[in-house]
Short mmCIF file of C-alpha atoms and ligand atoms in Angstrom, two decimals:
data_model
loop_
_atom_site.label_atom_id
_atom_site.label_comp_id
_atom_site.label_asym_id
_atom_site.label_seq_id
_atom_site.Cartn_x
_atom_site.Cartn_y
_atom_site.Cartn_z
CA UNK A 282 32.22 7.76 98.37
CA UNK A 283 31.28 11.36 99.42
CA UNK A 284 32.22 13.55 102.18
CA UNK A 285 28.03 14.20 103.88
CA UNK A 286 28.18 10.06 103.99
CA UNK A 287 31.99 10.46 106.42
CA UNK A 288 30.57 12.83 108.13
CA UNK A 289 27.25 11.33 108.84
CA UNK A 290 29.31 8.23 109.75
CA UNK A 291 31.38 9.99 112.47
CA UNK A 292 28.77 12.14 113.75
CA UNK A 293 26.34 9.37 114.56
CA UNK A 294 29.30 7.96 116.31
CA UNK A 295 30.12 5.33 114.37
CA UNK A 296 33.40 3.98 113.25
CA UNK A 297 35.02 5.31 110.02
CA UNK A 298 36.07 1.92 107.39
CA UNK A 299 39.72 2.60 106.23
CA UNK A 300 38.48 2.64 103.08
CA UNK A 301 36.42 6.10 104.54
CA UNK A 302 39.43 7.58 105.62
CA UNK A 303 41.88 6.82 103.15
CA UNK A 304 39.50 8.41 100.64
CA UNK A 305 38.58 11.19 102.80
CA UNK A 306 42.41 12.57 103.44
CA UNK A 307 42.91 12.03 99.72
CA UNK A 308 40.08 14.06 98.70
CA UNK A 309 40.85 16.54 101.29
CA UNK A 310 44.50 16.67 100.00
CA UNK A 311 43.18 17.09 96.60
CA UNK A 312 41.02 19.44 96.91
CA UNK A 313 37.40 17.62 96.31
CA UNK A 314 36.68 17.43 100.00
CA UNK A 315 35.80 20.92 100.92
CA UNK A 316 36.96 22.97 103.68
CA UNK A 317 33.43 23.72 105.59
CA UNK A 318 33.12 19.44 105.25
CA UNK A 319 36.49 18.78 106.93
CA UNK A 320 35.90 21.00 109.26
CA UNK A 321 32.50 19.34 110.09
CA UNK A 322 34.25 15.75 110.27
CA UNK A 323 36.93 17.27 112.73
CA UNK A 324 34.41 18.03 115.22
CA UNK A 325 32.42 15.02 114.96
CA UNK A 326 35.90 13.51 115.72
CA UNK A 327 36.74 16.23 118.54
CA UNK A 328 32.98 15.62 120.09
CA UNK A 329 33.11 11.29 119.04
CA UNK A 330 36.68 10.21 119.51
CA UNK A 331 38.02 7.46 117.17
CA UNK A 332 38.88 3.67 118.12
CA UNK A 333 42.50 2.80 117.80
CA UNK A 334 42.58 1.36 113.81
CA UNK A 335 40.75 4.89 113.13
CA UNK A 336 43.58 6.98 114.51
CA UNK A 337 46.33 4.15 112.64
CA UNK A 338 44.22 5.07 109.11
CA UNK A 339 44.05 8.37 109.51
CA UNK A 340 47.43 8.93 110.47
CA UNK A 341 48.84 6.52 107.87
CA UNK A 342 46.65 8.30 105.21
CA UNK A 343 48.69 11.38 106.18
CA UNK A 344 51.79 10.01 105.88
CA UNK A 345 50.71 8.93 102.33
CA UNK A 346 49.23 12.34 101.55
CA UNK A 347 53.00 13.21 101.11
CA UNK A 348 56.61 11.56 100.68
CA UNK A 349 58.77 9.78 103.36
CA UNK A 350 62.18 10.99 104.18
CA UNK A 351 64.86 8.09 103.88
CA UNK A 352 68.47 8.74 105.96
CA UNK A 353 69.69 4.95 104.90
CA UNK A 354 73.05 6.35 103.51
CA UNK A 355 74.27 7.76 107.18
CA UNK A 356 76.34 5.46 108.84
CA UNK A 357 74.40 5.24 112.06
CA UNK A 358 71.02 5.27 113.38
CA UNK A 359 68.52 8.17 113.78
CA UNK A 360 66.39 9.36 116.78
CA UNK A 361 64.44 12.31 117.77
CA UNK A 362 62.56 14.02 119.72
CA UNK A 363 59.23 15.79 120.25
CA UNK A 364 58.03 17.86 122.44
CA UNK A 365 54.06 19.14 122.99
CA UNK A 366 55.03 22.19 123.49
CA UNK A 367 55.79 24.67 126.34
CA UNK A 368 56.96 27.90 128.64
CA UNK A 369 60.64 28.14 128.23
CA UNK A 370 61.30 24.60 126.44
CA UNK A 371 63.87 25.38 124.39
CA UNK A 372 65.36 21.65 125.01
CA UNK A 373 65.71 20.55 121.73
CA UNK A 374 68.49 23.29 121.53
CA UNK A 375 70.63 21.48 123.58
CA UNK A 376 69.87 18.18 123.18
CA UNK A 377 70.13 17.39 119.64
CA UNK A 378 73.77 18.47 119.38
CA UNK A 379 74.41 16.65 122.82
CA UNK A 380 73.07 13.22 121.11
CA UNK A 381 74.92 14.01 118.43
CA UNK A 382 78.02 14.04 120.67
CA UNK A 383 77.09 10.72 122.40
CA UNK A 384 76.79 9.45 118.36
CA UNK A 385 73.41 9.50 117.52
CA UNK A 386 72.42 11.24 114.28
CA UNK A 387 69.61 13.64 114.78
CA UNK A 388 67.13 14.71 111.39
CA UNK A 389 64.78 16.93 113.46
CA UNK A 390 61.88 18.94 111.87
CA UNK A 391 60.87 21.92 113.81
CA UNK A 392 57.83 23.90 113.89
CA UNK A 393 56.89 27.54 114.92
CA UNK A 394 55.21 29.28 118.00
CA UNK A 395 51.90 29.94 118.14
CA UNK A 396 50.25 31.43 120.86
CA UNK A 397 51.94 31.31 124.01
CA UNK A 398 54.38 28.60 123.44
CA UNK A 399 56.96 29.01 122.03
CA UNK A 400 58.67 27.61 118.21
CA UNK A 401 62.40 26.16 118.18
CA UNK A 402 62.72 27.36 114.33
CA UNK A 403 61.70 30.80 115.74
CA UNK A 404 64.32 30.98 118.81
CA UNK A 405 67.26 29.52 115.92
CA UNK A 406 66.39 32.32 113.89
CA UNK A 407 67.59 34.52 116.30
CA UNK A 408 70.90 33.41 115.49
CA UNK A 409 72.60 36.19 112.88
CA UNK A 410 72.27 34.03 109.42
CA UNK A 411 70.30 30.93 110.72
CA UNK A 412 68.17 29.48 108.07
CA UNK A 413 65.13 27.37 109.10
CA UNK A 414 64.51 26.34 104.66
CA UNK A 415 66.66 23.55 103.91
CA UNK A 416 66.04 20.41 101.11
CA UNK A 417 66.52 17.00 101.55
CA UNK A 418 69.52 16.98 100.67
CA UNK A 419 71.06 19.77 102.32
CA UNK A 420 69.54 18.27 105.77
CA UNK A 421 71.89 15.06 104.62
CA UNK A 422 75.01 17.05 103.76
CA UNK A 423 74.27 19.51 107.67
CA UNK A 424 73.68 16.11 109.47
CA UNK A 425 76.97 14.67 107.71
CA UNK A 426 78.99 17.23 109.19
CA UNK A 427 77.57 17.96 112.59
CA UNK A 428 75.26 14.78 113.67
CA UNK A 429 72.07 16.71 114.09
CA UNK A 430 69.99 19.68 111.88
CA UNK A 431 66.74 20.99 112.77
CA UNK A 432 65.28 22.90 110.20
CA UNK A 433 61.30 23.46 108.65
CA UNK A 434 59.47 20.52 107.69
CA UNK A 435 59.16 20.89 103.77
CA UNK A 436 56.10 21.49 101.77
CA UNK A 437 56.15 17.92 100.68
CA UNK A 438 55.73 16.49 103.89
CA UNK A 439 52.67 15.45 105.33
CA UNK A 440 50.80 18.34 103.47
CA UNK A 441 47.15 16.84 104.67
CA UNK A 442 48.35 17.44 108.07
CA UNK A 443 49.63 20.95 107.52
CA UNK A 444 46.28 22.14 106.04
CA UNK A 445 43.88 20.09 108.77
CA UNK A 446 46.10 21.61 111.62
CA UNK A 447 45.41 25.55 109.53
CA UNK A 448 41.61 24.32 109.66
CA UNK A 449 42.03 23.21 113.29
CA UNK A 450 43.67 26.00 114.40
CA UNK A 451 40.39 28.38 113.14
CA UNK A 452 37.49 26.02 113.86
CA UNK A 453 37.56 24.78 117.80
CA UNK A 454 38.91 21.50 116.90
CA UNK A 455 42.83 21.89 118.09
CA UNK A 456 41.98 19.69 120.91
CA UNK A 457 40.88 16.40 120.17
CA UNK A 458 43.61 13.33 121.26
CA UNK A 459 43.06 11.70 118.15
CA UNK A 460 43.88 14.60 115.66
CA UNK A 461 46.55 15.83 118.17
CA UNK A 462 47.87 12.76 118.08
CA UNK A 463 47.67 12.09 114.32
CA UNK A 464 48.79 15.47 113.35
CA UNK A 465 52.41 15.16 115.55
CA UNK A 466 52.78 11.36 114.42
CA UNK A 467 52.28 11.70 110.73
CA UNK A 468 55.16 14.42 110.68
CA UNK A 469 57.18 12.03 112.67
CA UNK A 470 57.07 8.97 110.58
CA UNK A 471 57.54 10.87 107.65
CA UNK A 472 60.54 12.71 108.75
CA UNK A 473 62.09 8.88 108.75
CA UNK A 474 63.68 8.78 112.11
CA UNK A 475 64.19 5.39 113.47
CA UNK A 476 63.58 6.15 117.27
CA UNK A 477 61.33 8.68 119.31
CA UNK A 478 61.12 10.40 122.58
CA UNK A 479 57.70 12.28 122.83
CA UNK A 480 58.04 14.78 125.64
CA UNK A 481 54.42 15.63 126.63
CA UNK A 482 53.82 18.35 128.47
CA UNK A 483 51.53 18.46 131.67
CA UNK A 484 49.79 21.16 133.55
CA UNK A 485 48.74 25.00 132.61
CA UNK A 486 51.26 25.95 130.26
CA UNK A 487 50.78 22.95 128.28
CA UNK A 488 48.03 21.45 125.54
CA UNK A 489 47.25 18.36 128.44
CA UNK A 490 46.12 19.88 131.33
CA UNK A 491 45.83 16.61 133.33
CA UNK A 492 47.86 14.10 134.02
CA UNK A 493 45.79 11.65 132.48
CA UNK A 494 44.79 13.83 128.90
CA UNK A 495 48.45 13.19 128.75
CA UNK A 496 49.03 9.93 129.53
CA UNK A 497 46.40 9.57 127.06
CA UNK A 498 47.93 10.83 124.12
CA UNK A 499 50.88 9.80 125.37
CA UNK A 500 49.66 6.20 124.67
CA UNK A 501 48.12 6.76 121.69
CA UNK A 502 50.98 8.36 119.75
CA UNK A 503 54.00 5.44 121.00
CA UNK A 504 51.06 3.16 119.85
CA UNK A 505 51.41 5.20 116.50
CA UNK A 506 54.95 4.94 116.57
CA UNK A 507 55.57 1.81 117.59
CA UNK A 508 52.70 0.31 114.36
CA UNK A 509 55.03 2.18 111.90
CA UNK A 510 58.00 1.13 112.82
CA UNK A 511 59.65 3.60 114.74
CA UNK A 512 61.19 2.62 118.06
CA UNK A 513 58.90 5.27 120.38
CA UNK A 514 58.72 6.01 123.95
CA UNK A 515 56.86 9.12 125.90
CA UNK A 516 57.85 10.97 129.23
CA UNK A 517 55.01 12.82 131.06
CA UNK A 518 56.85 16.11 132.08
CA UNK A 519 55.50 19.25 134.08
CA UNK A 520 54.39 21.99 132.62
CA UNK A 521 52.63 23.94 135.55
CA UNK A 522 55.59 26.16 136.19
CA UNK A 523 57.97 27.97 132.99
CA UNK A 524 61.23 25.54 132.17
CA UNK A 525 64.40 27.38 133.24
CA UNK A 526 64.68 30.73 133.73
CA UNK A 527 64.43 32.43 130.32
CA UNK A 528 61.19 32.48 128.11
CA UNK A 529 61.39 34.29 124.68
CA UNK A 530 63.60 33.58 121.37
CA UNK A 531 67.15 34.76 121.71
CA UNK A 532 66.85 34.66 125.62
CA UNK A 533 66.26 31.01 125.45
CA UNK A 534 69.28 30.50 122.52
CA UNK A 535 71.50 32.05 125.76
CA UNK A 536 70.18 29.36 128.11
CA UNK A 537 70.51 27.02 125.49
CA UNK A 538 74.54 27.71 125.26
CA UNK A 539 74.88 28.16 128.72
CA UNK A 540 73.60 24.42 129.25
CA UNK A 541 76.34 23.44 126.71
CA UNK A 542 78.48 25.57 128.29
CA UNK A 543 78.50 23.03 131.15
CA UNK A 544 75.84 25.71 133.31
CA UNK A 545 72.75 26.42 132.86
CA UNK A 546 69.25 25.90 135.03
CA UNK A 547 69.16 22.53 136.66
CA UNK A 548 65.65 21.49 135.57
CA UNK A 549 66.64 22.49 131.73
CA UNK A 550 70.38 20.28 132.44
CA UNK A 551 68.07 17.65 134.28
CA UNK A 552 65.58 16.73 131.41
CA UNK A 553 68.21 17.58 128.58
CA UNK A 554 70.27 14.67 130.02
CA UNK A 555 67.42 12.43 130.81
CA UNK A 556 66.05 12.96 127.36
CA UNK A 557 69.46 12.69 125.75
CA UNK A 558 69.29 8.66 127.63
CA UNK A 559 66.20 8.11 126.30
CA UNK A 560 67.11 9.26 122.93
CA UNK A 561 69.99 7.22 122.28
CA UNK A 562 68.14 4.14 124.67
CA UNK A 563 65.36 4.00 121.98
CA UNK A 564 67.99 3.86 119.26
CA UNK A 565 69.89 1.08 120.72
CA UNK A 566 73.54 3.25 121.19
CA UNK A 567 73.48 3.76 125.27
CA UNK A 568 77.00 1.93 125.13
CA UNK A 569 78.71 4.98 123.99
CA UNK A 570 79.53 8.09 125.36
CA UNK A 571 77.53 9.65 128.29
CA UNK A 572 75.42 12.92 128.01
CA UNK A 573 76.42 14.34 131.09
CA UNK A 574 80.33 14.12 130.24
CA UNK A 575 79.39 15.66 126.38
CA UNK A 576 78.04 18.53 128.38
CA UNK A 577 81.14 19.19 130.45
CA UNK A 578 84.14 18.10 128.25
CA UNK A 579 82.65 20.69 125.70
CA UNK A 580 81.59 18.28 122.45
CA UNK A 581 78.12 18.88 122.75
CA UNK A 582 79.21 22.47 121.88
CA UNK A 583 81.71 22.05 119.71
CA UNK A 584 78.76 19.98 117.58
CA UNK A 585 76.36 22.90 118.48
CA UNK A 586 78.96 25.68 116.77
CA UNK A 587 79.46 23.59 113.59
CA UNK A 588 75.63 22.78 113.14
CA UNK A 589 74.67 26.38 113.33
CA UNK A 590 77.21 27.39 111.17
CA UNK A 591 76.36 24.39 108.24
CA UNK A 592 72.96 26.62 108.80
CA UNK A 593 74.32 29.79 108.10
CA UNK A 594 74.47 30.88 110.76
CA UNK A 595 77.19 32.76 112.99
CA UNK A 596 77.60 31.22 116.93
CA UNK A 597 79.65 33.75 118.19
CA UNK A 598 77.49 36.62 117.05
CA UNK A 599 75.80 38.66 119.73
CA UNK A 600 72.02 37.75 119.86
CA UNK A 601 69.46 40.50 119.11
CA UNK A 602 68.59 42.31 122.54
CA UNK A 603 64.94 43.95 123.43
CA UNK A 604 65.64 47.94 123.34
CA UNK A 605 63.19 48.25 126.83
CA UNK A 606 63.07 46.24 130.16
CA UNK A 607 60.52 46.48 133.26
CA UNK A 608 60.56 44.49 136.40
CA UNK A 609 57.88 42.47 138.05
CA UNK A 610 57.91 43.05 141.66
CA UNK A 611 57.08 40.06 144.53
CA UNK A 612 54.01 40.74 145.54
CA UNK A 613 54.42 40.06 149.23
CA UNK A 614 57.30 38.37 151.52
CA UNK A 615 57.35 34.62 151.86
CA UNK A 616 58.55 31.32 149.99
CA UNK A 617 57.13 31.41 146.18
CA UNK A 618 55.08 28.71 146.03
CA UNK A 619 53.82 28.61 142.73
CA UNK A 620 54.71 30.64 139.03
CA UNK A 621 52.20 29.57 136.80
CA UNK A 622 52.86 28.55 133.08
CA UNK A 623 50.74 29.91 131.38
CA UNK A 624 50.48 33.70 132.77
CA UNK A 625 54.48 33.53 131.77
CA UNK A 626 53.71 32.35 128.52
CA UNK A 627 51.60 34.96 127.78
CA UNK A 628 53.30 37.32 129.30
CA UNK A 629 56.19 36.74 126.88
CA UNK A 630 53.72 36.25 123.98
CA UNK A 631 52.34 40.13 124.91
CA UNK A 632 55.67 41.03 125.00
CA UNK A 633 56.65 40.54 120.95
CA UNK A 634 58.08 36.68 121.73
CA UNK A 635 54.61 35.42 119.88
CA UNK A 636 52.79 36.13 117.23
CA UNK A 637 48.64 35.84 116.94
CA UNK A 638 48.48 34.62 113.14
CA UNK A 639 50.97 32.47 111.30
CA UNK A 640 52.14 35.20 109.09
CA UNK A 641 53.27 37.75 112.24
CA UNK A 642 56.99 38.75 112.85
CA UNK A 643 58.07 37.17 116.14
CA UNK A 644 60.46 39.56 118.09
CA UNK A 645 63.87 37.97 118.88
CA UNK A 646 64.83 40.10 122.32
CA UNK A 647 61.28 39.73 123.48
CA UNK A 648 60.26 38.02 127.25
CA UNK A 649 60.96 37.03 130.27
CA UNK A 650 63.73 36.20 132.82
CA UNK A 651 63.04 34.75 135.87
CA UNK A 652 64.88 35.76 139.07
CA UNK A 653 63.16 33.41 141.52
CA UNK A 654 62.01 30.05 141.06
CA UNK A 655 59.27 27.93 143.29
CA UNK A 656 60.90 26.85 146.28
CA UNK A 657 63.13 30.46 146.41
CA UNK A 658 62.79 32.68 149.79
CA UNK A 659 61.41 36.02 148.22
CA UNK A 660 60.62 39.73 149.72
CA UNK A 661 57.96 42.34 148.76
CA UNK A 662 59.06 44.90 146.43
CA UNK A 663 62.33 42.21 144.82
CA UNK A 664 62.41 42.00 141.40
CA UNK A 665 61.31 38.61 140.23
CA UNK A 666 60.70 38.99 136.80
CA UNK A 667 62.06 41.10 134.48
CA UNK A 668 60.19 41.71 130.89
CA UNK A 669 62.03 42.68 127.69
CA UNK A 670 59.86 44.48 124.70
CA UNK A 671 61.18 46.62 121.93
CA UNK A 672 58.13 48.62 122.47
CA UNK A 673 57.71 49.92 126.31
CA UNK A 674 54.01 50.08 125.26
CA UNK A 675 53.93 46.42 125.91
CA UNK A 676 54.38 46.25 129.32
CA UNK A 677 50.95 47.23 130.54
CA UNK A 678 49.34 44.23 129.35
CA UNK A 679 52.10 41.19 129.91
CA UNK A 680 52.25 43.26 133.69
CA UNK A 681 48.28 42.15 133.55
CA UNK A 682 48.98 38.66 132.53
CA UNK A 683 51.55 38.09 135.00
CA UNK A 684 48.58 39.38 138.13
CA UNK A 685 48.06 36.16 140.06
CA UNK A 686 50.92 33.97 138.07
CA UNK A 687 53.04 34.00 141.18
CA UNK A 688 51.97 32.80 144.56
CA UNK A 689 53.97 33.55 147.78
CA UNK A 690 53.16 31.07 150.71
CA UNK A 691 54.61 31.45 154.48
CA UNK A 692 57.22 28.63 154.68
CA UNK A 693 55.19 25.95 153.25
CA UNK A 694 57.14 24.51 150.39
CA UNK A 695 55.44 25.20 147.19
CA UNK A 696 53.11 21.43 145.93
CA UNK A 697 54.60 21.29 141.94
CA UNK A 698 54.31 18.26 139.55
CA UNK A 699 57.53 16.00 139.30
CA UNK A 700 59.93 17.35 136.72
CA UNK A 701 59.41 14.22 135.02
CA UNK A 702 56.23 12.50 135.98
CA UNK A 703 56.27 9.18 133.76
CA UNK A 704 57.22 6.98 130.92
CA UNK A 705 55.12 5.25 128.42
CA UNK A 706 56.34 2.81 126.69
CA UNK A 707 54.31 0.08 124.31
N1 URA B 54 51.42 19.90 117.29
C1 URA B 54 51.10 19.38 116.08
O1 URA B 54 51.95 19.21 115.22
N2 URA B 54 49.83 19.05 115.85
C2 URA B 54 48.85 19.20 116.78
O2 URA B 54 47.73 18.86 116.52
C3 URA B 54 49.19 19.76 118.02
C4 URA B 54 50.49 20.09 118.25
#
């Protein structure tokens, strides 16, 4: 086998044998199949697409590039989730200690931000003493004691996947369905988890910009799932306005606590306990106790306190605040009709929340709170926004990406996507 022949295969639009792909990953793993060629076959997959048994290969191949995580010791089942990645979505905070509570155990590996969405490991690490590094088997001792960890994925895991998504990530080729798809589903079904929820993300703040680019990959990745073994279901959810009312690392831990607190946003509290259902659905343990009592008798907390502390890290320490603040001002009098995703995401990206290249700092203070949502009665001049930097020198630019993020309409109510738009099962 050699690479040109794979790559001449794919780019005349062909379909790839397994025998093609298993080779390929393994040579790309190993280091025979050079960069420049991998990057050459990920485009002819971005520009060709690949049938269903491709995307199974190729995503089985990465699974096998690495070793399989095994939680058969705990005495109950596993489930997860995922989520595509968005403005604000700091969900997983809140919802793996809450299906913890309702007695599901949780194993979830996290990743970081990059660009203007934001990374769950890099909001935890706000936390005084967090730690993100664990091994196997101090993810088994932190899930004994609290029900739910979510740490880094180890080198071990998946590594094909972690170097094609570094190649990706420089070459154009982030956005193919089938590599998206691979890339999240690989990690997944190596990580071991019995049951799935994909949350994936719709509108301008989001990867899918379309409803039906996510239904898409919705479908592709619970038909990944599902071939593996692993019990998997998808929600469509939108993504054309921020999640809550906080964007940025330690502002999000806040909203995070305050939804465990019992309070909290009502679209973060809404699709926290509609995820939490689907969670524990998927994992056959709906009989027990229900997510929206764990929130308000306080046991989703109390497993919130003792898995950040089996992390290190301290839950009653004060979080790390931005040493400068500016306001955004409503641009005219009216209803808001629209605050768009992705101007908010960068916004809090300009800000210090992001970082450009994998090796940046992130800072923890950093972004945005929101003082109107759509649907909220504003007047010219109010404060709607206001930004947090460490450096004032910031502002100039996340005040530019916010110019045309908010629309203000005269009465008419604002036209947003459904918080949750759809489910996809097999
Ligand atoms: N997240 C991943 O892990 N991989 C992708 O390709 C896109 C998002």
């Amino acid at each position: 086998m050699d690479a040109v022949e794979v790559i001449v295969t794919k780019r005349d639009g062909r379909e790839l044998s397994a025998e093609q792909i298993a080779w390929v990953i393994d040579a790309y793993t190993g280091g025979v199949v050079a960069e420049e060629q991998m990057s050459a076959l990920a485009m002819a997959i971005l520009l060709n697409g690949m049938s269903r048994r491709e995307i199974a290969g190729w995503t089985q191949a990465m699974v096998r590039s690495g070793g399989r995580m095994d939680w058969s010791s705990l005495p109950g089942r596993t489930t997860d989730k995922h989520s595509t990645g968005g403005v604000g979505d700091k969900i997983t905070l809140p919802l793996a200690p809450l299906v913890a509570a309702c007695g599901g155990y949780v194993p979830q590996l996290s990743g970081r931000g990059l660009g203007h969405t934001g990374g769950t490991l890099d909001k935890l690490e706000s936390i005084p003493g967090w730690r993100a590094s664990l091994s196997g088997d101090e993810m088994l001792g932190v899930l004994r004691a609290a029900g739910a960890v979510i740490c880094a994925a180890g080198d071990g895991l998946a590594p094909a996947d972690r170097r094609l998504y570094a190649l990706r990530d420089v070459t154009g080729t982030v956005e193919s369905i089938p590599l998206i798809a691979s890339s999240i589903m690989s990690k997944k079904i190596a990580e071991g988890t019995g049951a799935l929820v994909l949350d994936v993300k719709v509108g301008s703040g989001a990867f899918m910009k379309t409803v039906e680019r996510a239904r898409e990959l919705a479908t592709t990745m619970v038909e990944l799932g599902t071939d593996a073994g692993v019990r998997t279901v998808a929600l469509l959810t939108a993504m054309d306005r921020p999640l809550g009312r906080a964007v940025g690392n330690a502002l999000e831990v806040s909203e995070a606590v305050e939804v465990l607190a019992g309070g909290g946003p009502a679209d973060v509290v809404e699709l926290t306990v509609r995820l939490a259902h689907e969670m524990l659905r998927a994992a056959d343990l709906s009989g027990g106790k229900d997510p929206e009592q764990a929130l308000k008798d306080g046991s989703a907390m109390d497993v919130w306190r003792r898995m950040i502390a089996a992390q290190g890290g301290d839950p009653d320490a004060p979080l790390p605040r931005a040493a400068e603040t500016a306001e955004f001002a409503a641009p005219s009098s009216g209803v808001l009709t629209g605050l768009d995703a992705y101007g908010v995401g960068l916004a809090a990206w300009r800000l210090g929340a992001g970082r450009a290249r994998k090796e940046d700092p992130v800072s923890f203070g950093a972004g945005v709170t929101l003082h109107a949502v759509p649907g909220d009665p504003v007047r010219r001049g109010q404060p709607l926004m206001t930004l947090h930097a460490d450096d004032a020198s910031r502002f100039e630019r996340a005040l530019a990406a916010l110019e045309g993020a908010c629309t203000v309409g005269d009465g008419q109510g604002p036209d947003l996507l459904p918080l949750v738009i759809d489910r996809v099962t097999a």
